[in-house]
C-alpha atoms as one frame of an Amber mdcrd trajectory, in Angstrom:
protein
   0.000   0.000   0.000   1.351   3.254  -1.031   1.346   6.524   1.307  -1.247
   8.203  -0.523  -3.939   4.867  -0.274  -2.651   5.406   3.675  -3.721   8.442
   3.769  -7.035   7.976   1.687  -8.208   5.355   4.410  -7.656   7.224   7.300
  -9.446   9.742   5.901 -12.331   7.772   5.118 -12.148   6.607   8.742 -12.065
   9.917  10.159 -15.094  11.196   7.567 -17.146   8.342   8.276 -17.035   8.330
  11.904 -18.183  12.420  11.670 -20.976  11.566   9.340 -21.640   8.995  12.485
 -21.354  11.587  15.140 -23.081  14.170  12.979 -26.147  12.242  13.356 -25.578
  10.935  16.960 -26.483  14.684  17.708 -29.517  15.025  15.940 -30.967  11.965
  17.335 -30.718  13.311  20.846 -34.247  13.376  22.047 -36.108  13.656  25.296
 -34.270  10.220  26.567 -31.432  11.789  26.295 -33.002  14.678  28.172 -34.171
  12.868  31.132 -30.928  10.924  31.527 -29.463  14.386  31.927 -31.766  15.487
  34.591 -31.719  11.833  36.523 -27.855  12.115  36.717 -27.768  15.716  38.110
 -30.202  14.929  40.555 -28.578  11.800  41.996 -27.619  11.413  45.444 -25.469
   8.300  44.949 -22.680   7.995  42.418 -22.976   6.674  38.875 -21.746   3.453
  38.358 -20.586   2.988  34.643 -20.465  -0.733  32.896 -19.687  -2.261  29.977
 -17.658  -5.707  28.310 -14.521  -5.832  25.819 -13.799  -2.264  23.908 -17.365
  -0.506  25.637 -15.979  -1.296  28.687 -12.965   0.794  27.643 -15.631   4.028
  27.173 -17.131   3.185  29.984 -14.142   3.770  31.982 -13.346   7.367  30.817
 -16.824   7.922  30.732 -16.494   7.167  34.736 -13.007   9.366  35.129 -14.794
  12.307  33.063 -17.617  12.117  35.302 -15.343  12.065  38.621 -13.200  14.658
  37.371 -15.883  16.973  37.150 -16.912  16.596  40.855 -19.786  13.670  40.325
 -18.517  10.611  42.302 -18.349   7.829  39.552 -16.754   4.503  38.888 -16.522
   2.151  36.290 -17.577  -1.758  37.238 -16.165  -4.759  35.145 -19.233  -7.106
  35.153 -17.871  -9.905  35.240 -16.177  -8.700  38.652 -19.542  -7.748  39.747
 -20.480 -11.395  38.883 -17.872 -12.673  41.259 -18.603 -10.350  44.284 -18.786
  -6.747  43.122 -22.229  -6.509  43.500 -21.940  -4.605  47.299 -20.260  -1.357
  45.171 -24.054  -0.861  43.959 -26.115   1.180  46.307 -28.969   2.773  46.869
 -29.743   5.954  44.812 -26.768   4.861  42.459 -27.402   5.576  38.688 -26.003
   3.177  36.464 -25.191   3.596  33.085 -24.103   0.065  30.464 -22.816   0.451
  27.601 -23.233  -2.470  24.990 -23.277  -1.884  21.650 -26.013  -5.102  20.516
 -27.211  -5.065  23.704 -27.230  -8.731  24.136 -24.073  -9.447  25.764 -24.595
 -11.990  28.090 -22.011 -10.648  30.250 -24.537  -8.848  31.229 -27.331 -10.811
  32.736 -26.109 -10.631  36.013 -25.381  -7.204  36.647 -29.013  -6.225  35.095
 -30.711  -8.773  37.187 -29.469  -7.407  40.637 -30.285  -3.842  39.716 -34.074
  -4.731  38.511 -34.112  -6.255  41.992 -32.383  -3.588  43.911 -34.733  -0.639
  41.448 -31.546   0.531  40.957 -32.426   2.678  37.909 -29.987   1.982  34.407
 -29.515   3.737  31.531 -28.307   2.199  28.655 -26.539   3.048  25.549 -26.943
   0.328  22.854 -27.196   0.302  18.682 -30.674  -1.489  19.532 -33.700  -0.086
  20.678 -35.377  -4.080  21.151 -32.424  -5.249  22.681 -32.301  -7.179  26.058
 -30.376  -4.506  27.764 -32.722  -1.695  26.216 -35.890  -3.427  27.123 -34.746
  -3.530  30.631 -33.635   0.128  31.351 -35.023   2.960  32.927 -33.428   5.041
  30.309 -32.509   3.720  26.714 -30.113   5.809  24.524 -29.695   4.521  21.288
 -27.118   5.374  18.445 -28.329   6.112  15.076 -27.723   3.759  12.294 -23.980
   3.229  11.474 -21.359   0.808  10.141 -18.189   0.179  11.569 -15.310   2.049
  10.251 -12.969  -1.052   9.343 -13.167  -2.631   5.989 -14.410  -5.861   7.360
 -17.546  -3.487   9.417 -17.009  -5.111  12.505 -14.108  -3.924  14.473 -16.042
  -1.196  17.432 -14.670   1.576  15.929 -17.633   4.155  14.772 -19.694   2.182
  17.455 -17.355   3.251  20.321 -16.466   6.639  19.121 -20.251   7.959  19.583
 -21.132   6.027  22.423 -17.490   8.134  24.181 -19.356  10.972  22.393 -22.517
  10.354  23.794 -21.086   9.912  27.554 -19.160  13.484  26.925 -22.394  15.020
  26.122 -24.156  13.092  29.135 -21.593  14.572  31.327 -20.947  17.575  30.147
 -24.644  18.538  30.014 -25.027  17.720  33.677 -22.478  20.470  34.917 -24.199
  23.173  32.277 -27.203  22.168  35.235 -24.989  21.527  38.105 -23.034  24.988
  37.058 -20.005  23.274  37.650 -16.917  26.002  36.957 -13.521  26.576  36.279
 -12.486  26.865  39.978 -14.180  23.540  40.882 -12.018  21.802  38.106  -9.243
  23.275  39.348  -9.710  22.174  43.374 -10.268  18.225  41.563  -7.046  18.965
  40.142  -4.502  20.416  42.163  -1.538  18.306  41.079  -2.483  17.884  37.043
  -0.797  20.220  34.574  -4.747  20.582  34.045  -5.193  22.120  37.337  -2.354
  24.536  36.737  -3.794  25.881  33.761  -6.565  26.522  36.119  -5.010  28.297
  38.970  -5.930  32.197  38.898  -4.235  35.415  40.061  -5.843  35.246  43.433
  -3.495  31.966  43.974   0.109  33.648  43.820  -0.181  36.808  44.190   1.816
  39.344  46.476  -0.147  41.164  48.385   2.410  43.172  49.934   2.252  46.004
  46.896   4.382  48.752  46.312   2.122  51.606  46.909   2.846  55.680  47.412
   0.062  58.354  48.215  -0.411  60.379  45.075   1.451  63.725  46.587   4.625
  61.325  47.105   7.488  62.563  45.954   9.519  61.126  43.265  12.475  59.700
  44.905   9.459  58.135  47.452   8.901  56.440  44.380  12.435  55.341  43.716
  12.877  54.159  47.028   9.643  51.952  47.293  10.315  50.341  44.422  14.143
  49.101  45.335  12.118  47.875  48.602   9.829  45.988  47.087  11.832  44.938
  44.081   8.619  44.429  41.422  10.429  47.246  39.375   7.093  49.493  40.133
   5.237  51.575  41.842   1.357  52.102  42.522  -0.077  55.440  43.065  -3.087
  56.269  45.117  -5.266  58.830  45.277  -7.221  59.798  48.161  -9.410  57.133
  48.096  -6.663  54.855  47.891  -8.100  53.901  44.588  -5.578  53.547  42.028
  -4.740  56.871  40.186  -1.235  55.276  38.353   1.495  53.691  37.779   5.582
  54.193  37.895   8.041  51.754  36.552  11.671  51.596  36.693  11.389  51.864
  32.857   9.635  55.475  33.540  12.423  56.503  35.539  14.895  55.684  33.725
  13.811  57.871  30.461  13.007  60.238  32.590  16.296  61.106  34.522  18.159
  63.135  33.401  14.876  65.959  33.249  13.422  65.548  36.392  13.535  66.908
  39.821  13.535  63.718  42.540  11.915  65.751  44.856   8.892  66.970  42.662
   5.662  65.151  42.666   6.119  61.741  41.332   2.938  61.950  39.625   5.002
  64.519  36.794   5.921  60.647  35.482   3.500  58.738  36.558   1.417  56.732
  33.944  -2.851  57.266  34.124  -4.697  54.069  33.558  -2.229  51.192  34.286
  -3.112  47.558  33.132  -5.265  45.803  35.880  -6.356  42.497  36.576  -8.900
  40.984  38.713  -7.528  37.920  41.279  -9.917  35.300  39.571  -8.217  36.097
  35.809  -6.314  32.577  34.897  -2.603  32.298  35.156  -2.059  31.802  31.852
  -4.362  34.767  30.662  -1.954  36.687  32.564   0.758  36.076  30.841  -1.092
  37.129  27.410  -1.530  40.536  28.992   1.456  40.980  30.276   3.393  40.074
  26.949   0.441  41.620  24.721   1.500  45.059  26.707   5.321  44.447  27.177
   5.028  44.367  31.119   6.651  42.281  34.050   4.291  43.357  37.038   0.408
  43.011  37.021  -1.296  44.800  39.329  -4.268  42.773  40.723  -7.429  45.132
  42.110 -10.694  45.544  42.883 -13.409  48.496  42.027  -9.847  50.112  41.278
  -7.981  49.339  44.677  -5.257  47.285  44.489  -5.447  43.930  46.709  -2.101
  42.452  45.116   0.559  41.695  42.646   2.218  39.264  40.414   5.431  39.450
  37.841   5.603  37.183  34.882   8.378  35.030  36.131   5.883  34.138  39.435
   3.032  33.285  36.906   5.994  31.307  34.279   6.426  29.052  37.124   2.856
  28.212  37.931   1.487  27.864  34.578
C-alpha cells in the first residue's frame, strides 16, 4: 500500500465516523433529556459498565464524570459477577454500555439492579435489545457501520457512544453549574489544574504603593524595597490613580527633579487584573503590553501583585 492509499483510508475513517457523530447529535431526544436530569439529581454515584472495547468508554466515561466533581466509577461485570455486586447502592445511577445489547455478560449485573430498582440507563445500537428493554433510560445510536473494511471492528460504534457519555456529562455540569475553579480544586496536582489556577493563587499582596502627593524619589525608594520594578499610586481614596516603573524613571532622569511630585511621570490608567483572571491569561496581557508586574485590584484598589516570572512558574 502506497502513502497516498494510507492516507485515503484514514481519511475515510475519520469522515465516516463524523458523518456517524453528525447524526448521533440530531438523534438526541427527550431520553437523552431525562438521563441528563436523573444524573444531576442523583444522590449516589454513577456506576458505569460495559464488556470488551465498551468497557474501555465506559471507563473514561467514569473518570470524566469524577473529574468533574460527580462521584463515579466504572464496574467490570464480570467482577460484579464474582462479588462486586456490594459497590451498587442505593440511589446509584447506572449507566451500560453495549453496543447489541445482548451481551450476556450482562445478565447478572441487570438482574441485581431490577431487583435492587436501581435505575440503568443504557446506551446500545438497539432499541429491542435485552439490555434496552430492561432500562429505565434507553439511549440509542443512530444507524452506522463500523469504520474497518471488514464493518465489525467497534470503531464508529465506540467513538459515539465516548461521544454520547461526553455530552451526558458535560450537560449535567451546564445544570450543576459546575466552573472553572471547581475543576481546578479536583485537580490540584495535574498540569490541568495549573492551567486553572488564577491570580488570586500567587499573588503578592504586599504592593508597592505611594500616596499620590509622594514625591519622586518616594517612588524610587519603594520600588528598590519591594523589588517588582514598580510603583502604585493612590489617590485619596486609595483607589488607584497610576502607575511608575523603573522603565519610567529611567527615560526620565536626566529631566526631572527627585523631589517633585512623582505623579510629573506617573502613567494614568495602568493595566489591571482581577484575582480570579487565569494564570495563563496573565501572561497574554502581560506580553500583549510588554510588562513584568500586574497589578491585581478591585473596584480600582489594588489587593495584590504578580510578575511574569511568578506566573511562568505556575502555569
Amino acid at each position: 500500500m502506497n502513502k497516498s492509499k494510507i492516507k485515503k483510508v484514514g481519511q475515510e475513517v475519520i469522515k465516516l465516523e463524523s458523518i456517524a457523530l453528525a447524526k448521533l447529535s440530531k438523534s438526541l431526544d427527550k431520553d437523552f433529556i431525562k438521563a441528563v436530569e436523573l444524573i444531576s439529581k442523583q444522590n449516589g454515584k454513577i456506576i458505569v459498565s460495559g464488556v470488551g472495547k465498551s468497557g474501555n468508554i465506559a471507563g473514561k466515561i467514569a473518570a470524566s464524570f469524577t473529574s468533574t466533581g460527580i462521584p463515579a466509577i466504572y464496574l467490570n461485570p464480570v467482577d460484579a459477577s464474582h462479588g462486586d455486586m456490594g459497590i451498587i447502592e442505593k440511589n446509584d445511577v447506572l449507566i451500560i454500555l453495549s453496543n447489541s445489547g445482548e451481551t450476556h455478560e450482562l445478565a447478572d449485573l441487570i438482574n441485581f439492579s431490577k431487583k435492587k430498582k436501581i435505575i440503568i440507563i443504557s446506551i446500545t445500537s438497539s432499541k429491542k435489545s435485552l439490555l434496552s428493554k430492561n432500562s429505565d433510560i434507553g439511549l440509542v445510536l443512530p444507524p452506522h457501520s463500523e469504520a474497518d473494511k471488514l464493518q465489525t471492528i467497534p470503531t464508529t460504534s465506540t467513538t459515539m457512544s465516548l461521544a454520547l457519555g461526553d455530552a451526558l456529562c458535560c450537560s449535567v455540569l451546564s445544570l450543576r453549574k459546575f466552573d472553572k475553579k471547581s475543576f481546578s480544586e479536583l485537580h490540584p496536582g495535574g498540569k490541568i489544574g495549573k492551567k486553572l489556577k488564577t491570580l488570586n493563587e500567587i499573588m503578592d499582596i504586599d504592593i508597592p504603593i505611594i500616596q499620590s502627593n509622594s514625591s519622586i524619589i518616594d517612588a524610587v525608594l519603594m520600588m528598590t524595597e519591594k523589588k517588582y520594578g514598580c510603583v502604585v499610586v493612590l489617590d485619596r481614596n486609595k483607589e488607584i490613580k497610576g502607575i511608575i516603573t523603573d522603565g519610567d524613571l529611567r527615560r526620565s532622569i536626566e529631566k526631572i527633579d527627585m523631589k517633585k511630585k512623582a505623579t510629573n511621570i506617573m502613567k494614568s490608567r495602568p493595566i489591571v487584573a482581577t484575582s480570579d483572571l487565569l494564570i495563563s491569561s496573565a501572561i497574554v496581557l502581560m506580553n500583549k503590553h510588554s510588562i513584568t508586574s500586574l497589578i491585581v485590584a478591585r473596584q480600582n484598589k489594588p489587593i495584590g501583585i504578580v510578575n511574569i516570572k511568578k506566573c511562568l512558574e505556575n502555569d
